[in-house]
Coordinates of C-alpha atoms and ligand atoms in Angstrom, one line a residue:
X22 CA 179.9 58.6 288.4
X23 CA 181.3 56.0 286.1
X24 CA 180.1 52.6 287.4
X25 CA 183.6 51.2 287.0
X26 CA 185.0 53.7 289.5
X27 CA 186.5 51.8 292.5
X28 CA 185.0 53.1 295.7
X29 CA 186.8 51.9 298.8
X30 CA 186.4 53.0 302.4
X31 CA 188.1 53.0 305.8
X32 CA 185.6 52.4 308.6
X33 CA 187.4 52.7 311.9
X34 CA 185.6 52.5 315.3
X35 CA 186.7 55.6 317.2
X36 CA 187.3 53.7 320.4
X37 CA 191.0 54.6 320.8
X38 CA 194.1 55.8 319.0
X39 CA 194.9 53.9 315.8
X40 CA 197.8 51.4 316.0
X41 CA 200.1 50.2 313.3
X42 CA 197.7 47.5 312.3
X43 CA 194.9 49.9 311.7
X44 CA 197.2 52.1 309.6
X45 CA 198.4 49.0 307.6
X46 CA 194.8 48.4 306.7
X47 CA 194.0 52.0 305.9
X48 CA 197.2 52.2 303.7
X49 CA 196.4 49.1 301.7
X50 CA 192.8 50.3 301.1
X51 CA 193.9 53.8 300.1
X52 CA 196.7 52.5 297.8
X53 CA 194.3 50.0 296.1
X54 CA 191.8 52.8 295.4
X55 CA 194.4 55.5 294.4
X56 CA 196.2 53.0 292.1
X57 CA 193.1 52.8 290.0
X58 CA 191.9 56.4 290.2
X59 CA 189.0 55.6 292.6
X60 CA 187.4 57.3 295.6
X61 CA 188.1 56.7 299.2
X62 CA 185.6 57.2 302.0
X63 CA 186.2 57.7 305.7
X64 CA 183.2 56.4 307.7
X65 CA 183.1 56.7 311.5
X66 CA 181.7 53.5 313.0
X67 CA 180.6 54.9 316.3
X68 CA 177.6 52.6 316.9
X69 CA 178.8 51.8 320.4
X70 CA 178.0 54.9 322.4
X71 CA 179.8 53.7 325.5
X72 CA 183.1 53.2 323.8
X73 CA 183.1 55.7 320.9
X74 CA 184.4 59.3 321.4
X75 CA 184.5 62.2 319.0
X76 CA 188.1 63.0 320.1
X77 CA 189.2 59.6 318.9
X78 CA 187.6 60.2 315.5
X79 CA 189.4 63.5 315.4
X80 CA 192.7 61.9 316.1
X81 CA 192.0 59.3 313.4
X82 CA 191.5 62.1 310.9
X83 CA 194.6 63.8 312.1
X84 CA 196.7 60.6 311.9
X85 CA 195.5 59.9 308.3
X86 CA 196.3 63.5 307.3
X87 CA 199.8 63.2 308.9
X88 CA 200.3 60.0 306.8
X89 CA 199.1 61.7 303.6
X90 CA 196.0 59.3 303.3
X91 CA 193.5 61.8 302.0
X92 CA 189.8 60.9 301.7
X93 CA 187.3 62.1 299.1
X94 CA 184.2 61.8 301.2
X95 CA 183.2 61.4 304.8
X96 CA 184.8 62.2 308.1
X97 CA 183.5 64.2 311.0
X98 CA 182.6 67.1 308.7
X99 CA 180.4 64.9 306.5
X100 CA 182.0 65.9 303.3
X101 CA 180.2 64.4 300.3
X102 CA 176.8 63.4 299.1
X103 CA 176.2 60.2 301.0
X104 CA 176.3 61.4 304.5
X105 CA 175.9 61.5 307.4
X106 CA 179.2 59.5 307.6
X107 CA 179.0 58.8 311.3
X108 CA 176.9 55.7 312.0
X109 CA 175.4 57.2 315.1
X110 CA 173.6 59.7 312.8
X111 CA 172.2 57.1 310.5
X112 CA 169.4 55.6 312.6
X113 CA 166.6 56.2 310.0
X114 CA 168.5 54.6 307.2
X115 CA 169.0 51.4 309.3
X116 CA 165.4 51.4 310.4
X117 CA 164.2 51.4 306.8
X118 CA 166.5 48.5 305.9
X119 CA 165.3 46.6 309.0
X120 CA 161.7 47.1 307.9
X121 CA 162.6 45.7 304.5
X122 CA 164.1 42.7 306.3
X123 CA 160.8 42.3 308.3
X124 CA 159.1 41.8 304.9
X125 CA 161.1 38.6 304.3
X126 CA 159.4 37.0 307.4
X127 CA 162.8 35.8 308.6
X128 CA 163.2 38.3 311.5
X129 CA 161.9 37.4 315.0
X130 CA 162.0 38.9 318.4
X131 CA 164.5 37.5 320.9
X132 CA 164.3 38.0 324.7
X133 CA 167.2 35.8 325.7
X134 CA 169.6 37.3 328.2
X135 CA 173.3 36.9 327.8
X136 CA 173.3 34.2 330.4
X137 CA 170.6 32.3 328.5
X138 CA 172.7 32.5 325.4
X139 CA 175.8 31.3 327.1
X140 CA 174.0 28.4 328.8
X141 CA 172.4 27.2 325.5
X142 CA 175.2 27.8 323.0
X143 CA 176.6 25.0 321.0
X144 CA 179.2 23.4 323.3
X145 CA 181.9 22.8 320.7
X146 CA 183.2 26.3 319.9
X147 CA 186.7 26.6 321.3
X148 CA 187.4 30.1 320.0
X149 CA 185.1 31.9 322.4
X150 CA 182.6 32.8 319.7
X151 CA 179.0 32.2 320.6
X152 CA 176.6 30.3 318.3
X153 CA 173.0 31.2 319.0
X154 CA 171.0 28.0 319.7
X155 CA 167.8 29.3 318.3
X156 CA 165.9 29.4 321.6
X157 CA 163.5 32.2 320.5
X158 CA 163.2 31.1 316.9
X159 CA 159.5 30.5 316.0
X160 CA 158.6 26.9 315.0
X161 CA 157.5 28.1 311.5
X162 CA 159.4 30.6 309.4
X163 CA 158.9 32.8 307.4
X164 CA 156.2 34.5 309.4
X165 CA 155.1 38.1 309.5
X166 CA 156.8 40.5 311.9
X167 CA 154.5 41.8 314.6
X168 CA 155.2 45.1 316.4
X169 CA 156.6 44.4 319.9
X170 CA 155.0 45.7 323.1
X171 CA 158.1 45.1 325.2
X172 CA 161.8 45.6 324.3
X173 CA 163.2 42.7 322.4
X174 CA 166.3 42.1 320.3
X175 CA 165.7 41.3 316.6
X176 CA 167.3 38.3 315.1
X177 CA 167.4 37.0 311.6
X178 CA 167.1 33.3 310.8
X179 CA 170.1 31.8 308.9
X180 CA 169.9 28.6 306.8
X181 CA 172.2 25.6 307.4
X182 CA 174.1 25.9 304.1
X183 CA 177.4 27.1 302.8
X184 CA 177.8 30.6 301.5
X185 CA 180.7 30.9 299.0
X186 CA 182.8 33.9 298.2
X187 CA 186.3 34.7 296.9
X188 CA 188.5 36.9 298.9
X189 CA 190.9 39.1 297.0
X190 CA 193.9 37.9 299.1
X191 CA 192.9 34.5 300.6
X192 CA 191.0 33.1 297.7
X193 CA 187.9 30.9 297.8
X194 CA 186.1 30.7 301.1
X195 CA 183.0 29.1 302.5
X196 CA 181.0 29.9 305.6
X197 CA 178.0 28.1 307.1
X198 CA 176.2 30.7 309.2
X199 CA 174.2 28.1 311.2
X200 CA 177.6 26.7 312.4
X201 CA 179.5 30.0 312.5
X202 CA 177.1 32.2 314.5
X203 CA 173.5 30.9 314.3
X204 CA 170.6 33.3 313.8
X205 CA 172.2 36.7 314.4
X206 CA 171.2 40.1 315.9
X207 CA 170.2 43.0 313.7
X208 CA 169.2 45.3 316.6
X209 CA 169.7 44.9 320.3
X210 CA 166.8 45.1 322.8
X211 CA 168.2 48.5 323.9
X212 CA 167.8 49.8 320.3
X213 CA 171.5 49.7 319.4
X214 CA 172.1 48.6 315.8
X215 CA 174.3 45.6 315.1
X216 CA 177.5 46.1 313.1
X217 CA 176.5 43.5 310.5
X218 CA 173.4 45.4 309.5
X219 CA 174.9 48.9 309.6
X220 CA 178.0 47.9 307.6
X221 CA 176.0 46.4 304.8
X222 CA 173.5 49.2 304.6
X223 CA 176.3 51.9 304.7
X224 CA 178.5 50.2 302.1
X225 CA 175.6 50.0 299.7
X226 CA 174.3 53.5 300.4
X227 CA 177.7 55.0 299.9
X228 CA 178.3 53.1 296.6
X229 CA 181.3 51.1 298.1
X230 CA 182.4 48.3 295.8
X231 CA 185.7 47.4 297.4
X232 CA 186.1 46.5 301.1
X233 CA 189.6 46.0 302.5
X234 CA 189.9 45.3 306.2
X235 CA 191.6 43.1 308.7
X236 CA 191.1 39.3 308.4
X237 CA 189.4 39.2 311.8
X238 CA 186.3 40.1 309.8
X239 CA 186.8 37.5 307.0
X240 CA 183.9 35.3 308.2
X241 CA 181.6 38.3 308.6
X242 CA 181.4 38.3 304.8
X243 CA 178.9 35.4 305.3
X244 CA 176.5 37.5 307.3
X245 CA 177.1 40.5 305.2
X246 CA 176.5 38.8 301.9
X247 CA 173.4 37.0 303.3
X248 CA 171.9 40.4 304.3
X249 CA 172.9 42.0 301.1
X250 CA 171.1 39.3 299.1
X251 CA 168.0 39.6 301.1
X252 CA 168.0 43.3 300.6
X253 CA 168.7 43.0 296.9
X254 CA 171.9 44.9 297.0
X255 CA 174.9 44.7 294.6
X256 CA 177.8 42.5 295.6
X257 CA 181.1 44.0 296.9
X258 CA 184.7 42.8 296.4
X259 CA 186.2 41.8 299.7
X260 CA 189.9 41.7 300.4
X261 CA 191.0 40.9 303.9
X262 CA 194.5 41.6 305.1
X263 CA 196.9 40.0 307.6
X264 CA 196.8 41.3 311.1
X265 CA 199.9 42.9 312.5
X266 CA 201.2 41.3 315.6
X267 CA 204.0 42.0 318.1
X268 CA 207.1 39.8 318.4
X269 CA 205.3 37.7 321.0
X270 CA 202.8 36.8 318.2
X271 CA 199.9 38.7 319.8
X272 CA 197.8 40.8 317.5
X273 CA 198.1 44.5 318.1
X274 CA 195.4 46.1 320.3
X275 CA 194.6 49.8 320.8
X276 CA 195.9 49.5 324.3
X277 CA 199.5 48.5 323.3
X278 CA 201.2 51.7 323.6
X279 CA 204.4 50.8 321.6
X280 CA 202.4 50.4 318.4
X281 CA 200.0 53.3 319.0
X282 CA 200.1 56.2 316.6
X283 CA 200.9 58.4 319.5
X284 CA 204.2 56.6 320.1
X285 CA 204.9 55.9 316.4
X286 CA 204.6 59.6 315.6
X287 CA 207.1 60.4 318.2
X288 CA 209.6 57.8 317.0
X289 CA 209.2 58.0 313.2
X290 CA 208.5 60.5 310.5
X291 CA 205.5 59.7 308.3
X292 CA 207.9 58.7 305.5
X293 CA 209.8 56.3 307.8
X294 CA 206.6 54.7 309.1
X295 CA 205.2 54.3 305.6
X296 CA 208.5 52.7 304.6
X297 CA 208.2 50.1 307.4
X298 CA 204.5 49.4 306.7
X299 CA 205.0 49.1 302.9
X300 CA 207.9 46.7 303.5
X301 CA 205.6 44.5 305.6
X302 CA 203.1 44.8 302.7
X303 CA 205.7 43.3 300.3
X304 CA 205.8 46.3 298.0
X305 CA 208.9 48.1 299.2
X306 CA 211.5 45.4 299.9
X307 CA 214.1 47.5 301.7
X308 CA 211.6 49.6 303.6
X309 CA 213.0 52.9 302.2
X310 CA 211.2 55.9 303.6
X311 CA 208.7 57.2 301.2
X312 CA 205.4 59.2 300.9
X313 CA 202.0 57.6 300.5
X314 CA 201.9 59.1 297.0
X315 CA 205.2 57.5 296.0
X316 CA 203.8 54.1 297.1
X317 CA 200.9 54.3 294.7
X318 CA 202.9 53.0 291.8
X319 CA 204.6 50.3 293.9
X320 CA 201.3 48.9 295.1
X321 CA 200.5 45.4 294.0
X322 CA 197.9 43.2 295.8
X323 CA 199.7 40.1 294.6
X324 CA 202.8 41.0 296.7
X325 CA 200.9 41.2 300.0
X326 CA 201.7 38.0 301.9
X327 CA 198.5 35.9 302.3
X328 CA 199.4 35.0 305.8
X329 CA 197.2 35.2 308.9
X330 CA 199.6 37.5 310.8
X331 CA 202.6 39.6 310.1
X332 CA 205.1 40.5 312.8
X333 CA 205.7 44.2 313.1
X334 CA 209.3 44.2 314.1
X335 CA 210.1 47.8 313.5
X336 CA 208.6 49.3 316.6
X337 CA 210.1 47.2 319.4
Ligands
LIG402 N1 184.6 49.3 312.3 C1 185.3 48.0 312.2 C2 186.6 48.1 313.0 O1 187.0 49.1 313.3 C3 185.6 47.8 310.7 C4 184.5 47.4 310.0 C5 184.7 47.1 308.5 O2 185.8 47.5 308.0 O3 183.9 46.4 307.9 O4 187.1 47.0 313.3

C-alpha cells in the first residue's frame, strides 16, 4: 500500500449500545479518511472480559452499517490482513511487545493493592485520577526484568519531563507523565492487558497513521507516544474531538437512553441523524438530512469547533 494512504480506525469498547457521542467520533474519523481516499478499520476493544459482550460488538457493526459508515478492515469477522481485530484475541502480540519493553530495563513488578495506591497517591489531584506514587519502583533503573514467581502487575517507569505533541484540533499540547499518572501499568496482576499498551501495539501493527477519538483520551497521547518511542514505532497523527453532552452539560454515557442508538434509530432516519451530527460538527450549517457519502465533500476539520464539549440539543 502507498505509504501516503491515510489509515484511520474506530476502536469502540463493546460494553453497551453506542450513543450519539460515539457516533459523532466514528463519523468524523470515517469522513476524514474517506475525504482523502484512505482506509478505515473497525477494531473491537474488548480487553475487559467482565464488561465486553459480543452482542454489543454486533450492534456496533449494525449501527455503523445503518449509518452508512463502511469499514475496509476489521470487525467481528476479522476481514483483512492485520487480524485478529478483537483485542481479546491478540494476547501473543501484546506479550511480544511487553518482552521488548522488558529489554529497556524500565519495567518492574508491582504488588500494590488498590487500597495501597489510593493511600499513597499524590494528594493534590482533584479530578479523581490516580497518580502512582512509585511504591514498588526499584531504587535503581534501568534494571533487568526477572521472571516473577507470584502474580504481579507490571509497571513502566516514566520520566519527570514534558512530552510535546500537536493535536489536529486542539493544537500544541504538553504532558508530564510523572505528574499526570506516574509509572503506569502495562499488564495487571491477573494477566489483563492495559489499554495503553494494547492500543499502541494495535495501531502500529494495523498500520494506523491517524487516530481520531474523544478528547477524554487527549492526555493518553503522552503514555502512548512514550511507549511508541520505546518500541521504535512510527508516530501517529492524533486529532481529538469534543465530547457531546446533554443540555444539563453532562457528557453522554452509554446508560443515557435518550442518546442511545436504540432510541435514536426509533426517532430519526439515518439521514436525519447524520444531518444533526454534521451540524454539530460545523460542516452542515442547517443540519439538512444527508447520507454519510454526501457529507464527504463537506467535511473540513477546520470547521469542527475546538471546544471541550458540544451540547447535543437534537435528541431532547
Ligand atoms: N476503546 C476506547 C473507547 O471506547 C477508545 C480507544 C481509542 O480510540 O484509542 O473509549
